[in-house]
CSV table of C-alpha atoms in Angstrom, one decimal:
chain,number,residue,atom,x,y,z
X,1,ARG,CA,7.7,-0.6,-4.9
X,2,CYS,CA,7.1,2.4,-7.1
X,3,ARG,CA,5.8,4.2,-4.1
X,4,ILE,CA,9.1,4.7,-2.4
X,5,ASP,CA,11.6,4.9,-5.3
X,6,GLY,CA,9.4,6.8,-7.8
X,7,VAL,CA,10.2,4.8,-11.0
X,8,PRO,CA,8.5,1.9,-12.7
X,9,ALA,CA,9.7,-1.7,-12.6
X,10,ALA,CA,10.7,-1.3,-16.3
X,11,ARG,CA,13.5,1.0,-15.0
X,12,HIS,CA,14.5,-0.2,-11.6
X,13,CYS,CA,14.1,-3.9,-12.7
X,14,ALA,CA,13.2,-5.2,-9.2
X,15,ASP,CA,10.7,-8.0,-10.0
X,16,MET,CA,10.0,-11.6,-9.3
X,17,ASN,CA,13.4,-12.6,-11.0
X,18,HIS,CA,15.4,-10.0,-9.1
X,19,GLU,CA,13.7,-9.1,-5.8
X,20,TYR,CA,16.1,-6.3,-4.7
X,21,LEU,CA,16.1,-2.6,-5.4
X,22,ASP,CA,19.3,-1.4,-7.1
X,23,LYS,CA,21.2,1.1,-5.0
X,24,ARG,CA,21.4,3.4,-7.9
X,25,PHE,CA,17.8,4.5,-7.3
X,26,PRO,CA,17.5,6.7,-4.2
X,27,THR,CA,14.5,5.9,-2.0
X,28,LEU,CA,12.1,8.4,-0.6
X,29,ALA,CA,13.4,7.7,2.9
X,30,GLU,CA,17.0,8.4,1.9
X,31,ILE,CA,16.0,11.7,0.4
X,32,LEU,CA,13.9,12.8,3.4
X,33,SER,CA,16.5,11.7,5.9
X,34,ALA,CA,19.1,13.8,4.1
X,35,ASN,CA,16.7,16.7,4.4
X,36,GLY,CA,16.3,16.5,8.2
X,37,TYR,CA,13.3,14.2,8.5
X,38,ASN,CA,12.9,11.4,11.1
X,39,THR,CA,12.1,8.4,9.0
X,40,VAL,CA,10.4,5.2,10.3
X,41,GLY,CA,8.8,2.3,8.5
X,42,PHE,CA,6.6,-0.6,9.6
X,43,SER,CA,5.9,-3.5,7.2
X,44,GLY,CA,4.0,-6.8,7.3
X,45,ASN,CA,5.3,-7.9,3.9
X,46,ASP,CA,8.8,-9.5,3.4
X,47,ARG,CA,9.0,-7.8,0.0
X,48,MET,CA,8.8,-4.5,1.7
X,49,SER,CA,11.7,-5.2,4.1
X,50,GLY,CA,15.4,-5.4,4.3
X,51,LEU,CA,15.3,-8.6,2.3
X,52,SER,CA,14.5,-6.5,-0.8
X,53,GLY,CA,16.4,-3.3,0.1
X,54,MET,CA,13.2,-1.4,0.9
X,55,ASP,CA,14.5,-0.4,4.4
X,56,ARG,CA,17.2,1.7,2.9
X,57,GLY,CA,17.3,5.2,4.2
X,58,PHE,CA,15.0,4.6,7.2
X,59,GLY,CA,16.3,5.7,10.6
X,60,GLU,CA,14.1,2.9,12.1
X,61,PHE,CA,12.4,0.1,10.3
X,62,GLU,CA,10.4,-2.8,11.6
X,63,TYR,CA,9.5,-5.9,9.6
X,64,VAL,CA,7.0,-7.1,12.1
X,65,HIS,CA,7.1,-10.8,11.4
X,66,ASP,CA,10.7,-10.8,12.5
X,67,LYS,CA,9.9,-9.9,16.2
X,68,TYR,CA,6.2,-10.1,16.8
X,69,ARG,CA,5.0,-13.5,15.5
X,70,GLU,CA,3.2,-14.4,18.7
X,71,GLU,CA,1.3,-11.1,18.8
X,72,ILE,CA,0.4,-11.4,15.1
X,73,GLU,CA,-0.9,-15.0,15.4
X,74,LYS,CA,-3.0,-13.8,18.4
X,75,ASP,CA,-4.4,-10.9,16.4
X,76,GLY,CA,-5.0,-13.1,13.3
X,77,ASP,CA,-4.7,-10.2,10.9
X,78,LYS,CA,-1.3,-10.6,9.3
X,79,GLY,CA,0.2,-7.8,11.4
X,80,SER,CA,-1.8,-4.7,10.8
X,81,LEU,CA,-3.0,-4.3,14.4
X,82,GLN,CA,0.6,-4.8,15.6
X,83,ILE,CA,1.8,-2.2,13.1
X,84,CYS,CA,-0.8,0.1,14.5
X,85,ARG,CA,0.4,-0.4,18.0
X,86,LEU,CA,4.1,0.2,17.0
X,87,ALA,CA,3.1,3.4,15.0
X,88,GLU,CA,1.2,4.8,18.0
X,89,LYS,CA,4.2,4.0,20.3
X,90,TRP,CA,6.6,5.7,17.9
X,91,LEU,CA,4.3,8.8,17.6
X,92,LYS,CA,4.1,9.1,21.4
X,93,LYS,CA,7.9,9.0,21.7
X,94,LYS,CA,9.2,10.9,18.6
X,95,GLY,CA,6.2,12.5,16.8
X,96,GLY,CA,7.0,16.0,18.1
X,97,GLU,CA,10.8,16.0,17.7
X,98,LYS,CA,11.0,17.2,14.1
X,99,PRO,CA,9.4,16.6,10.7
X,100,PHE,CA,8.9,12.9,10.0
X,101,TYR,CA,8.1,10.4,7.3
X,102,MET,CA,6.2,7.3,8.4
X,103,PHE,CA,5.8,4.4,6.0
X,104,ILE,CA,3.2,1.7,6.8
X,105,ASN,CA,2.6,-1.4,4.7
X,106,CYS,CA,-0.2,-3.8,5.7
X,107,GLU,CA,-0.6,-7.2,4.1
X,108,ALA,CA,-4.0,-8.1,5.4
X,109,PRO,CA,-6.0,-7.9,2.1
X,110,HIS,CA,-4.0,-10.7,0.6
X,111,LEU,CA,-4.9,-14.4,0.0
X,112,LYS,CA,-5.5,-16.3,2.2
X,113,TYR,CA,-8.4,-14.0,3.4
X,114,TRP,CA,-9.3,-14.8,6.9
X,115,PRO,CA,-10.3,-11.7,8.8
X,116,PRO,CA,-10.4,-11.8,12.6
X,117,GLU,CA,-13.7,-11.1,14.4
X,118,PRO,CA,-15.8,-9.0,14.4
X,119,PHE,CA,-14.9,-8.3,10.8
X,120,ARG,CA,-15.4,-11.8,9.5
X,121,SER,CA,-19.0,-12.2,10.7
X,122,ALA,CA,-19.8,-8.6,9.7
X,123,PHE,CA,-19.4,-9.4,6.0
X,124,LEU,CA,-20.2,-13.1,5.5
X,125,PRO,CA,-23.5,-13.5,3.6
X,126,ALA,CA,-26.6,-14.4,5.7
X,127,GLY,CA,-26.7,-18.1,6.6
X,128,VAL,CA,-22.9,-18.6,5.9
X,129,SER,CA,-20.9,-19.6,9.0
X,130,SER,CA,-17.2,-19.4,9.6
X,131,ALA,CA,-17.1,-23.2,9.1
X,132,ASP,CA,-18.8,-22.8,5.7
X,133,ALA,CA,-16.4,-20.1,4.7
X,134,GLU,CA,-13.4,-22.2,5.7
X,135,LYS,CA,-14.3,-24.7,3.0
X,136,ILE,CA,-14.0,-22.2,0.1
X,137,ASN,CA,-11.0,-22.7,-2.1
X,138,GLN,CA,-8.4,-19.9,-1.8
X,139,ASN,CA,-5.7,-21.4,-3.9
X,140,THR,CA,-5.1,-19.3,-7.0
X,141,TYR,CA,-3.6,-22.1,-9.0
X,142,LYS,CA,-6.3,-24.6,-8.2
X,143,SER,CA,-8.8,-22.2,-9.5
X,144,LEU,CA,-6.8,-21.4,-12.7
X,145,THR,CA,-6.2,-25.1,-13.5
X,146,GLY,CA,-9.7,-26.3,-12.7
X,147,GLY,CA,-8.5,-28.2,-9.7
X,148,ALA,CA,-11.2,-26.4,-7.7
X,149,LYS,CA,-14.5,-25.4,-9.2
X,150,MET,CA,-15.8,-22.1,-7.8
X,151,SER,CA,-19.6,-21.5,-7.8
X,152,GLY,CA,-21.2,-18.1,-7.8
X,153,LYS,CA,-21.8,-18.5,-4.0
X,154,ASP,CA,-18.1,-19.4,-3.5
X,155,TRP,CA,-17.0,-16.2,-5.2
X,156,GLU,CA,-19.5,-14.3,-3.1
X,157,ILE,CA,-18.1,-15.7,0.1
X,158,LEU,CA,-14.5,-15.1,-1.0
X,159,LYS,CA,-15.4,-11.4,-1.7
X,160,ALA,CA,-16.9,-11.1,1.7
X,161,LEU,CA,-13.8,-12.4,3.4
X,162,TYR,CA,-11.7,-9.9,1.4
X,163,ASP,CA,-14.0,-7.1,2.5
X,164,GLY,CA,-13.5,-8.3,6.1
X,165,MET,CA,-9.7,-8.1,5.6
X,166,THR,CA,-10.0,-4.7,4.2
X,167,ALA,CA,-12.1,-3.5,7.1
X,168,THR,CA,-9.5,-4.9,9.5
X,169,VAL,CA,-6.9,-2.7,7.9
X,170,ASP,CA,-9.3,0.2,7.8
X,171,ALA,CA,-9.8,-0.1,11.6
X,172,SER,CA,-6.0,-0.2,12.1
X,173,ILE,CA,-5.5,3.0,10.0
X,174,GLY,CA,-8.3,4.6,11.9
X,175,LYS,CA,-6.5,4.1,15.2
X,176,ILE,CA,-3.3,5.6,13.7
X,177,MET,CA,-5.3,8.6,12.5
X,178,GLU,CA,-6.7,9.0,16.0
X,179,ALA,CA,-3.2,9.0,17.4
X,180,PHE,CA,-2.2,11.8,15.0
X,181,SER,CA,-5.3,13.8,15.9
X,182,LYS,CA,-4.7,13.4,19.7
X,183,ARG,CA,-1.3,14.9,19.3
X,184,GLY,CA,-2.4,17.8,17.1
X,185,LEU,CA,-0.5,16.5,14.1
X,186,LEU,CA,-3.2,15.5,11.7
X,187,ASP,CA,-4.0,18.7,9.9
X,188,ASP,CA,-0.3,19.4,9.3
X,189,THR,CA,0.4,15.9,8.0
X,190,LEU,CA,0.2,14.7,4.4
X,191,VAL,CA,-1.6,11.3,4.6
X,192,ILE,CA,-1.7,9.1,1.5
X,193,ILE,CA,-3.5,5.7,1.6
X,194,THR,CA,-3.1,3.5,-1.5
X,195,ALA,CA,-2.4,0.0,-2.6
X,196,ASP,CA,0.0,-1.7,-5.0
X,197,HIS,CA,-2.7,-3.8,-6.7
X,198,GLY,CA,-6.3,-5.2,-6.4
X,199,ASP,CA,-7.5,-8.8,-6.6
X,200,ASN,CA,-9.8,-10.9,-8.7
X,201,GLN,CA,-12.7,-12.4,-6.8
X,202,GLY,CA,-15.0,-13.8,-9.5
X,203,GLU,CA,-15.1,-10.9,-11.9
X,204,HIS,CA,-13.0,-12.8,-14.4
X,205,PRO,CA,-13.2,-16.5,-13.5
X,206,PRO,CA,-11.2,-18.6,-13.1
X,207,LEU,CA,-8.8,-15.8,-12.2
X,208,MET,CA,-8.2,-15.4,-8.5
X,209,GLY,CA,-5.8,-13.1,-6.7
X,210,HIS,CA,-3.5,-10.7,-8.6
X,211,ILE,CA,-1.6,-12.7,-11.2
X,212,LEU,CA,-1.7,-13.3,-15.0
X,213,CYS,CA,-3.9,-10.4,-16.1
X,214,LEU,CA,-4.2,-6.7,-16.5
X,215,TYR,CA,-7.9,-6.1,-15.8
X,216,ASP,CA,-9.0,-3.1,-13.8
X,217,THR,CA,-9.7,-5.4,-10.9
X,218,LEU,CA,-5.9,-5.4,-10.4
X,219,LEU,CA,-4.9,-2.0,-11.9
X,220,HIS,CA,-7.6,0.3,-10.4
X,221,THR,CA,-6.3,0.8,-6.9
X,222,PRO,CA,-7.7,2.9,-4.1
X,223,LEU,CA,-6.2,6.4,-3.4
X,224,ILE,CA,-7.1,8.6,-0.5
X,225,VAL,CA,-5.2,11.8,0.1
X,226,ARG,CA,-5.7,14.1,3.2
X,227,TYR,CA,-3.8,17.4,3.4
X,228,PRO,CA,-6.0,20.4,4.1
X,229,LYS,CA,-3.4,22.8,2.8
X,230,SER,CA,-3.5,21.4,-0.8
X,231,PHE,CA,-6.3,18.9,-1.2
X,232,PRO,CA,-9.9,20.0,-0.7
X,233,ARG,CA,-12.0,17.9,1.6
X,234,GLY,CA,-14.6,15.5,0.1
X,235,LEU,CA,-13.4,15.9,-3.5
X,236,THR,CA,-13.5,12.9,-5.9
X,237,VAL,CA,-11.2,13.1,-8.9
X,238,SER,CA,-11.5,10.9,-12.0
X,239,ASN,CA,-8.2,11.9,-13.7
X,240,ILE,CA,-5.6,9.3,-14.3
X,241,THR,CA,-3.0,8.9,-11.6
X,242,GLN,CA,-0.3,6.2,-10.7
X,243,THR,CA,1.3,5.0,-7.5
X,244,LEU,CA,4.4,6.5,-9.0
X,245,ASP,CA,2.9,9.9,-8.3
X,246,VAL,CA,3.1,9.5,-4.6
X,247,PHE,CA,6.9,10.1,-4.6
X,248,PRO,CA,6.9,13.6,-6.2
X,249,THR,CA,3.8,14.6,-4.2
X,250,ILE,CA,5.6,14.0,-1.0
X,251,LEU,CA,8.7,15.8,-2.2
X,252,GLU,CA,6.6,18.8,-3.2
X,253,ALA,CA,4.8,18.9,0.2
X,254,ALA,CA,8.2,18.8,1.9
X,255,GLY,CA,9.5,21.6,-0.2
X,256,ILE,CA,12.3,19.5,-1.7
X,257,SER,CA,13.1,20.7,-5.2
X,258,ASP,CA,16.3,19.0,-6.1
X,259,THR,CA,16.4,19.1,-9.9
X,260,ARG,CA,18.5,15.9,-10.2
X,261,ILE,CA,16.0,13.9,-8.2
X,262,LEU,CA,12.8,15.4,-9.8
X,263,GLU,CA,14.1,14.8,-13.3
X,264,SER,CA,14.7,11.1,-12.5
X,265,GLN,CA,11.1,10.6,-11.6
X,266,SER,CA,8.4,9.0,-13.8
X,267,GLY,CA,5.5,10.5,-11.7
X,268,ILE,CA,3.9,13.9,-11.3
X,269,SER,CA,2.4,15.5,-8.2
X,270,LEU,CA,-1.1,14.2,-7.3
X,271,ARG,CA,-2.0,17.8,-6.8
X,272,LEU,CA,-2.1,18.2,-10.6
X,273,ALA,CA,-4.8,15.6,-10.8
X,274,LEU,CA,-7.1,18.2,-9.2
X,275,GLU,CA,-7.0,20.2,-12.4
X,276,LYS,CA,-9.7,19.7,-15.0
X,277,GLU,CA,-7.2,18.7,-17.7
X,278,THR,CA,-5.2,15.8,-16.6
X,279,ALA,CA,-1.5,15.7,-17.5
X,280,ARG,CA,-2.1,12.3,-19.1
X,281,LYS,CA,-4.7,13.1,-21.7
X,282,THR,CA,-4.1,10.2,-24.1
X,283,MET,CA,-2.8,6.6,-23.9
X,284,SER,CA,0.2,7.5,-26.1
X,285,GLN,CA,1.2,10.3,-23.8
X,286,PHE,CA,0.6,8.0,-20.8
X,287,ASN,CA,2.9,5.3,-22.3
X,288,ASP,CA,5.6,7.9,-23.2
X,289,PHE,CA,5.4,9.2,-19.7
X,290,PHE,CA,5.5,5.8,-18.0
X,291,PHE,CA,8.6,4.6,-19.9
X,292,ARG,CA,10.5,7.8,-19.9
């Protein structure tokens, strides 16, 4: 949620006990809409929908499970392929009208992992069939309480299923990138691919999924940025960043410098992470910055 409102949960207080974003916090879609952008969102997660206030500010927003259950069940991928189709359709219709902000949230790399073919077979260990993989426990709480014992092989299969789900989303994102490229939009578009968390898959047994710990397996999330104007191609950066940094990065690229908005943020532009000296040099500075 930090990706679209730019502040940590400690400030906006939308959590498991209060699953709705307070209207005091402007969303990225609201800010961009007010600055002349077309705004559209596609989500496969009910916590990124109107149910939690995450659709606020979007000119158009689709929570795909509301309308496309039959297509999603046929795809077998929790909605990412349907989201891809909707995004391509939107680009064809409105992609050239004026500057736009497109938000996409895919839920595929979440338990229960069961990737559609060909991604399932591509990652399962040699000699392991789909029938074998179906028998693996994927219940977080059974693993935590000892209700299901996980062997080393079980964890290996679980990880393979996760990789298949990730590859499914990767293929979907690839199709969207192709759609941008065909319309000549790609090199003039800031593309940010990230995640809100990782998962445990045997690194810290009996932990499974993304609850009850603060290991790097949950905290160290992927981040890919493509914007030739500001981010050199092929560069790998090890400086500390947060998902909070996505918000000010987009505002910077859009040329929006509203002091009131920027001062309310807890993130900094990802472009600064390209520098040799990170803005978060020590853990004390990091904590001060995070809880500002």
